[in-house]
mmCIF file of C-alpha atoms in Angstrom:
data_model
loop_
_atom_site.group_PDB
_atom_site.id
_atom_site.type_symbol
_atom_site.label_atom_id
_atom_site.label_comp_id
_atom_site.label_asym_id
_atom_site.label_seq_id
_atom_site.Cartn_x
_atom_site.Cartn_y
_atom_site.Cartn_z
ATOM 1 C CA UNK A 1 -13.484 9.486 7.246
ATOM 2 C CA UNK A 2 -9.952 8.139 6.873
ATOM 3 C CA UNK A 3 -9.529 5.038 4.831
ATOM 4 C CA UNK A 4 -6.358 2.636 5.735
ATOM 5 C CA UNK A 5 -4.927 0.417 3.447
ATOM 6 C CA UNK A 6 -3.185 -2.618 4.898
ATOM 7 C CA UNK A 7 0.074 -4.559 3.133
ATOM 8 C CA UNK A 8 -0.486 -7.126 1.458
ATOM 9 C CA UNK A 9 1.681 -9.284 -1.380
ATOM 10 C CA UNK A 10 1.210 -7.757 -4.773
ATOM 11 C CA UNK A 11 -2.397 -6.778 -3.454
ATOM 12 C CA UNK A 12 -2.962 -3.710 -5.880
ATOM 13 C CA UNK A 13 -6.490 -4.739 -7.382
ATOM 14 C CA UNK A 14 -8.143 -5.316 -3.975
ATOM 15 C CA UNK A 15 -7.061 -1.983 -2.909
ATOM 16 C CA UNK A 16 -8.210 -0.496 -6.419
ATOM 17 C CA UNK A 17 -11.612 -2.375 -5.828
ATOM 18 C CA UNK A 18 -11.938 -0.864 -2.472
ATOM 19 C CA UNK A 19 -10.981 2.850 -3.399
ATOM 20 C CA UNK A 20 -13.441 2.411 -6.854
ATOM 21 C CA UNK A 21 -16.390 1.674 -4.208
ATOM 22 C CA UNK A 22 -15.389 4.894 -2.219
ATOM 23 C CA UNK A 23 -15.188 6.772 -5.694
ATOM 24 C CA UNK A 24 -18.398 5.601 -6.638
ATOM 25 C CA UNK A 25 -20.629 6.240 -3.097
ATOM 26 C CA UNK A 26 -18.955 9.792 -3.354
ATOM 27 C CA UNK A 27 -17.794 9.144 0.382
ATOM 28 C CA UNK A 28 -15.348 12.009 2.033
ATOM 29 C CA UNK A 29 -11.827 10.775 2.182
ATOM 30 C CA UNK A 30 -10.150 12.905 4.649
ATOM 31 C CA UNK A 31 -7.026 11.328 4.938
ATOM 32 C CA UNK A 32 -5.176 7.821 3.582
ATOM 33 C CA UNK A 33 -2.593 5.426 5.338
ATOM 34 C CA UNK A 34 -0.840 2.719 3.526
ATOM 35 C CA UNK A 35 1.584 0.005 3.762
ATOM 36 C CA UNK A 36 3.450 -2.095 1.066
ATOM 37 C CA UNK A 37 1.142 -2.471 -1.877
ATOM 38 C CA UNK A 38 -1.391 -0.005 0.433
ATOM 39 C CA UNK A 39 1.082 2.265 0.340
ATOM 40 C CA UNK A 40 2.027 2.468 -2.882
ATOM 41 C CA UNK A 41 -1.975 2.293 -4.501
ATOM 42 C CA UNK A 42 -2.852 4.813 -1.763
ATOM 43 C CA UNK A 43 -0.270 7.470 -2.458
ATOM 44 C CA UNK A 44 -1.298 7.420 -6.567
ATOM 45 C CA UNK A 45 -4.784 7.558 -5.599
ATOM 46 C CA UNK A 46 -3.876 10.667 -3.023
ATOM 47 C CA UNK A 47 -1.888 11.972 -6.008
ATOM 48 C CA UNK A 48 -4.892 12.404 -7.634
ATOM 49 C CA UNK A 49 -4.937 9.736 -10.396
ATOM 50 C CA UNK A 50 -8.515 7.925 -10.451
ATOM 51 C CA UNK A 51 -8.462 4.134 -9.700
ATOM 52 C CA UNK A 52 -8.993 3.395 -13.424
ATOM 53 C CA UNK A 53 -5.429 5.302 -14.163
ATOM 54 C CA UNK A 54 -4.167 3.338 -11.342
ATOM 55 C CA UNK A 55 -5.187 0.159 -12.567
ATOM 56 C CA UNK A 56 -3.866 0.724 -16.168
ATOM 57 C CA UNK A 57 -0.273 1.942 -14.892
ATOM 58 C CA UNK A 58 0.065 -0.706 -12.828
ATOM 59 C CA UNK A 59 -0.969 -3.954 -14.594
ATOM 60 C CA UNK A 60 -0.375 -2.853 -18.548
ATOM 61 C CA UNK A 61 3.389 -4.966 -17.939
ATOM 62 C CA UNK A 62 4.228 -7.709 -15.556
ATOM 63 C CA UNK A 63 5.780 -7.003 -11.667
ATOM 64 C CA UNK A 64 9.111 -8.350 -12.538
ATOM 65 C CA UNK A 65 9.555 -5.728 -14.847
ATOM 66 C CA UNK A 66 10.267 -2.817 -11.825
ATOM 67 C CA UNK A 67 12.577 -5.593 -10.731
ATOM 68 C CA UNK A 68 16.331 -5.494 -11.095
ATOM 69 C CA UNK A 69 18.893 -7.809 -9.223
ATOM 70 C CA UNK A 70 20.873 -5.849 -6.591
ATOM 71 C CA UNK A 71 24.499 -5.764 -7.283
ATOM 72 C CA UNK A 72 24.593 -5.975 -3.242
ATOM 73 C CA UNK A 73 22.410 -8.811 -2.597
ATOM 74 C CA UNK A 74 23.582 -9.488 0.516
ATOM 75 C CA UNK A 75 21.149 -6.615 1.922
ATOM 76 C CA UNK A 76 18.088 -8.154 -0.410
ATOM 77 C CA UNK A 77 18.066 -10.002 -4.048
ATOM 78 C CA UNK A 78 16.291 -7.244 -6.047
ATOM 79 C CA UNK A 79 16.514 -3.280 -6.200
ATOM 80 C CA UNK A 80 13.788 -0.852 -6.851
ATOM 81 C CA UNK A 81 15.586 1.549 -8.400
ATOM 82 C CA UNK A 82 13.074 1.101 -11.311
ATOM 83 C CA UNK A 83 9.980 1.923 -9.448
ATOM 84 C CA UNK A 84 11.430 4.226 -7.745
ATOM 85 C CA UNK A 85 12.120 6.308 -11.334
ATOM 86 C CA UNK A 86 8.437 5.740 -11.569
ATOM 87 C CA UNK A 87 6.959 6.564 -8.950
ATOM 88 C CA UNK A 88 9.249 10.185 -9.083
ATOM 89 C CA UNK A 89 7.226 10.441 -11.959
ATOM 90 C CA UNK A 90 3.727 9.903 -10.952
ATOM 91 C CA UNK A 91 4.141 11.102 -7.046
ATOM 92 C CA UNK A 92 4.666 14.573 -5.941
ATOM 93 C CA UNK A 93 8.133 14.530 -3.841
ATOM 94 C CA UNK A 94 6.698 15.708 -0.683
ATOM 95 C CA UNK A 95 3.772 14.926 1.308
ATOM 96 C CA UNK A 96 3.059 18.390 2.122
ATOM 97 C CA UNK A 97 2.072 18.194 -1.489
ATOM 98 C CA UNK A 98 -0.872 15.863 -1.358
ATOM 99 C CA UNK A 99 -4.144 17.234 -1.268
ATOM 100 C CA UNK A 100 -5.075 15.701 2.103
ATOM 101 C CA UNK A 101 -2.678 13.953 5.067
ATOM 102 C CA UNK A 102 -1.073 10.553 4.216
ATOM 103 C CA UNK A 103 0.572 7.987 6.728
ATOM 104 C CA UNK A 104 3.084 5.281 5.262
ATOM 105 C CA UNK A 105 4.223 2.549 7.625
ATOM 106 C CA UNK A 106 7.655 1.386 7.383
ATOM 107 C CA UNK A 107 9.795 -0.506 9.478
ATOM 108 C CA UNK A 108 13.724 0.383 10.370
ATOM 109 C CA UNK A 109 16.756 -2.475 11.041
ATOM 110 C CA UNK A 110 15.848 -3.126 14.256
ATOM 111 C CA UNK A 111 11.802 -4.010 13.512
ATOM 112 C CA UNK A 112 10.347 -1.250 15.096
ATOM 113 C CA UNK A 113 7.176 -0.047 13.249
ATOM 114 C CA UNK A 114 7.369 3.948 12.101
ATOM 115 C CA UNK A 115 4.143 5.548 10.835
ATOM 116 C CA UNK A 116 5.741 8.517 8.243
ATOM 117 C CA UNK A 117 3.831 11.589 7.931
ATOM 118 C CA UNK A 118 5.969 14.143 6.047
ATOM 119 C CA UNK A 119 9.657 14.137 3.989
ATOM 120 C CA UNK A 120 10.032 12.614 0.883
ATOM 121 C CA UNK A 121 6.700 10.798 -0.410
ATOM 122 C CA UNK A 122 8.440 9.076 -3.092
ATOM 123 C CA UNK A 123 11.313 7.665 -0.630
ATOM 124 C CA UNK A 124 8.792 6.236 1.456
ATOM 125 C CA UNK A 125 6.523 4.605 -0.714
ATOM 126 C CA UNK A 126 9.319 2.481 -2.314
ATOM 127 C CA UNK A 127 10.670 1.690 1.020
ATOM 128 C CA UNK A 128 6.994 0.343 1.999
ATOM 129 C CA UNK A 129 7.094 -2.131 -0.851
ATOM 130 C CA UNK A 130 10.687 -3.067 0.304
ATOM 131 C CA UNK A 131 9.836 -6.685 1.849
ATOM 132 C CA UNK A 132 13.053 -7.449 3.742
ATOM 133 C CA UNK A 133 15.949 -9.737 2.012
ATOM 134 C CA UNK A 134 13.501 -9.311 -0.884
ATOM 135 C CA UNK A 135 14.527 -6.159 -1.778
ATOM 136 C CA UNK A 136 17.532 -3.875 -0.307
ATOM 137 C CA UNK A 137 16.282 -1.336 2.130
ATOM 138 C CA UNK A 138 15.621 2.385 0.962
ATOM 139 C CA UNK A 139 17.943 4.557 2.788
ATOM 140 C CA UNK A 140 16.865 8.088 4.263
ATOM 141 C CA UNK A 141 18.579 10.279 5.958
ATOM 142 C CA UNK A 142 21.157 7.397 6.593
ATOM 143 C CA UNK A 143 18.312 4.709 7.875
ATOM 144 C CA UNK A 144 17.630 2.196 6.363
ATOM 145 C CA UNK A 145 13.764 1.718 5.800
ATOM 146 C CA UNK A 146 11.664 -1.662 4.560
ATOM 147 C CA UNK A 147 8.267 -2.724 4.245
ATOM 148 C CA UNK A 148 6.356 -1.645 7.224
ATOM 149 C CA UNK A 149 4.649 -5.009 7.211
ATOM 150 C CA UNK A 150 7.664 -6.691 8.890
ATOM 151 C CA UNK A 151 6.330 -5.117 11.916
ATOM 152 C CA UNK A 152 2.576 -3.864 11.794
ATOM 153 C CA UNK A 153 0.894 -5.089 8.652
ATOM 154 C CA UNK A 154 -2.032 -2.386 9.181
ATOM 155 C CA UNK A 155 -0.847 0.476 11.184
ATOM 156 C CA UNK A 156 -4.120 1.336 12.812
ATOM 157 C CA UNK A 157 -2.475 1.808 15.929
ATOM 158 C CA UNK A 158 0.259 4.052 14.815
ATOM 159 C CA UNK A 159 -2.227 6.290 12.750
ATOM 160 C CA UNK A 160 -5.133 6.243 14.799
ATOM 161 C CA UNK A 161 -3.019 7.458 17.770
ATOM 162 C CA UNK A 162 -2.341 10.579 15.305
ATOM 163 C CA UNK A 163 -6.073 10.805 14.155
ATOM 164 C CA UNK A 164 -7.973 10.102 17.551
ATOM 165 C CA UNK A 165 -11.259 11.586 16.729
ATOM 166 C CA UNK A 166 -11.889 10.386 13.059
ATOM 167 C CA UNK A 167 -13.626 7.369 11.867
ATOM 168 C CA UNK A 168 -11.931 5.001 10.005
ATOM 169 C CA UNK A 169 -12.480 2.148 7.323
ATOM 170 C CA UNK A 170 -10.087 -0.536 6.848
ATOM 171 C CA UNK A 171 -8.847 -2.205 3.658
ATOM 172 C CA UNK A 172 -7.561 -5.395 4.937
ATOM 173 C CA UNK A 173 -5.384 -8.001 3.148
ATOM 174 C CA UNK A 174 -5.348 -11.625 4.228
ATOM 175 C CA UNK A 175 -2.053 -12.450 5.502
ATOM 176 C CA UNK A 176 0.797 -13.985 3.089
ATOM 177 C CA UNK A 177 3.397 -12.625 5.405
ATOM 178 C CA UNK A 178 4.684 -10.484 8.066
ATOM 179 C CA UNK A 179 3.223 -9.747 11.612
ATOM 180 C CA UNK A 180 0.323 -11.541 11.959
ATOM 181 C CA UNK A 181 -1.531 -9.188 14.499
ATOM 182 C CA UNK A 182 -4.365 -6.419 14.257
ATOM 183 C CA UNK A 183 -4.288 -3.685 16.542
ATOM 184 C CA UNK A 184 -6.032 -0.531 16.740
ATOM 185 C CA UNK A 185 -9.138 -1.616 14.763
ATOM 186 C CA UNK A 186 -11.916 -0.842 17.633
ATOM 187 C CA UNK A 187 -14.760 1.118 15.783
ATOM 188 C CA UNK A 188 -13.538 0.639 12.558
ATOM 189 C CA UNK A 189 -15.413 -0.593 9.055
ATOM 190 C CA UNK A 190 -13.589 -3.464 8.121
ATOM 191 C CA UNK A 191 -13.076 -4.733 4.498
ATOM 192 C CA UNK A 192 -11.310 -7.731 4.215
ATOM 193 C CA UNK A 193 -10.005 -9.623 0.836
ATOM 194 C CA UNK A 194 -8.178 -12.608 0.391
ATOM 195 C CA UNK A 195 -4.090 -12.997 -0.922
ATOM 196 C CA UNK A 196 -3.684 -11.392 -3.819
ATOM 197 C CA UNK A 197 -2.721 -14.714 -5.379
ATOM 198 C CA UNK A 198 -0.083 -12.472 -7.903
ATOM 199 C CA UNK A 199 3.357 -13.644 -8.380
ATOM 200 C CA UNK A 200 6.330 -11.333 -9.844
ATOM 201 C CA UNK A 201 5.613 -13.155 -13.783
ATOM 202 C CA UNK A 202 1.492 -12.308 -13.563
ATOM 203 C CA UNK A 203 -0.943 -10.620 -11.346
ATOM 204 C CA UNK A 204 -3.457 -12.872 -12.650
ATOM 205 C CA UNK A 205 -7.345 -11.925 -12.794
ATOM 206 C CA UNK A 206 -6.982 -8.322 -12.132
ATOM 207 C CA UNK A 207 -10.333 -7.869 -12.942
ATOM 208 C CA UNK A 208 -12.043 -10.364 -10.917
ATOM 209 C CA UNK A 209 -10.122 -9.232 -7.467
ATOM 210 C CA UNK A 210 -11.127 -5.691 -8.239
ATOM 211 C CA UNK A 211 -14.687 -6.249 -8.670
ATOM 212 C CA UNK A 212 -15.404 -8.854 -5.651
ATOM 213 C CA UNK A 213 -13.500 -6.295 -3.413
ATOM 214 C CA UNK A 214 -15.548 -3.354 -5.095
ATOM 215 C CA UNK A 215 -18.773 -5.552 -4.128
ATOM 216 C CA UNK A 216 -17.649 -6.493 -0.498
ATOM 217 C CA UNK A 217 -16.880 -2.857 0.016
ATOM 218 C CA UNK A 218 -20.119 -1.330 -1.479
ATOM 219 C CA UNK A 219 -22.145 -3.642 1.127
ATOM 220 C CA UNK A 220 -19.859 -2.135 4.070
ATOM 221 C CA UNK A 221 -20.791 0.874 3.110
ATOM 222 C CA UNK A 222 -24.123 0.801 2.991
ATOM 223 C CA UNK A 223 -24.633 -0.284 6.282
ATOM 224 C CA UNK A 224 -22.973 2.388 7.619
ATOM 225 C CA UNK A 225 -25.713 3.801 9.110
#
């Protein structure tokens, strides 16, 4: 199956509880999309990290401390520059150099929704997590890419028109912001989990959101048949 990972506001321990239930049923992951926080948990987990190395690299230090202010604010109040050093450290460069196919959905100046298959893994991930006047825009290839969220919080659609004949289970984050719309679901396993709740000066009770989406998810799955 493919698993999709929706954005969603600092919403890294409901995406680790969801992968750890995967990890733990021993289901076939066959391919991962992600945006925002979906992105950037789904690409680690891709990388090959397990979701307990996830979870220590990402809350062992608060949010705000990948944040720096943006000398150019005008185009968004905060750089990633900082996670972006990170994540070229954790993150192959390349797609092609995942184990298995990864979709990242973005979003360009004009709000059109872009489901990114191949180029530079690292690039887009940061430019997934890039909420808009947030954050300045990661620039590719002379576009300017933000969070994907802006336009399609999920990016079923987008990667299900890619992946036609494969089921599909859905990691899905209760809106805090962007489109508020969900297309492209039909047929899928749906896991949903509330805001994250997190803030850039804590994530706050890490370890409760990762086990009530861990439960939530284990329960999907076994009613899958």
């Amino acid at each position: 199956m493919d698993i999709i990972l929706s954005s969603g506001f600092l919403a890294f321990a409901s995406h680790i509880g969801f992968l750890r239930a995967i990890e733990e049923e021993g289901s076939t992951v066959d391919a991962i999309c992600g945006t925002s926080s979906g992105a950037l948990v789904g690409a680690l987990w891709a990388a090959g990290m397990s979701t307990k190395e996830i979870e220590q690299e990402l809350f062992s230090r608060p949010p705000l401390v990948h944040l720096r202010p943006n000398l150019f604010f005008w185009k968004g109040i905060f750089s990633l520059h900082k996670l972006r050093a990170r994540m070229s450290q954790l993150l192959p460069q390349k797609f092609s150099d995942l184990s298995r196919p990864m979709g990242i959905g973005v979003c360009t100046s004009d709000w059109k929704h872009h489901m990114i298959t191949s180029g530079s893994l690292v690039d887009m991930v940061v430019a997934s997590c890039s909420i808009p006047y947030l954050f300045a825009p990661t620039v590719v290839d002379g576009i300017a890419y933000c969070d994907g969220g802006a336009a399609d919080r999920i990016g079923a659609k987008s990667w299900r028109s890619l992946r036609s004949n494969q089921s599909c289970m859905v990691h899905l984050v209760e809106r805090s912001r962007g489109v508020n719309k969900e297309e492209g679901l039909d047929g899928c396993r749906i896991v949903r989990s509330p805001r994250s709740g997190a803030s850039f000066w804590s994530f706050g009770d890490t370890n409760m959101r990762i086990e009530r989406t861990r439960r939530n998810t284990e329960e999907v799955l076994l009613r899958k048949g």
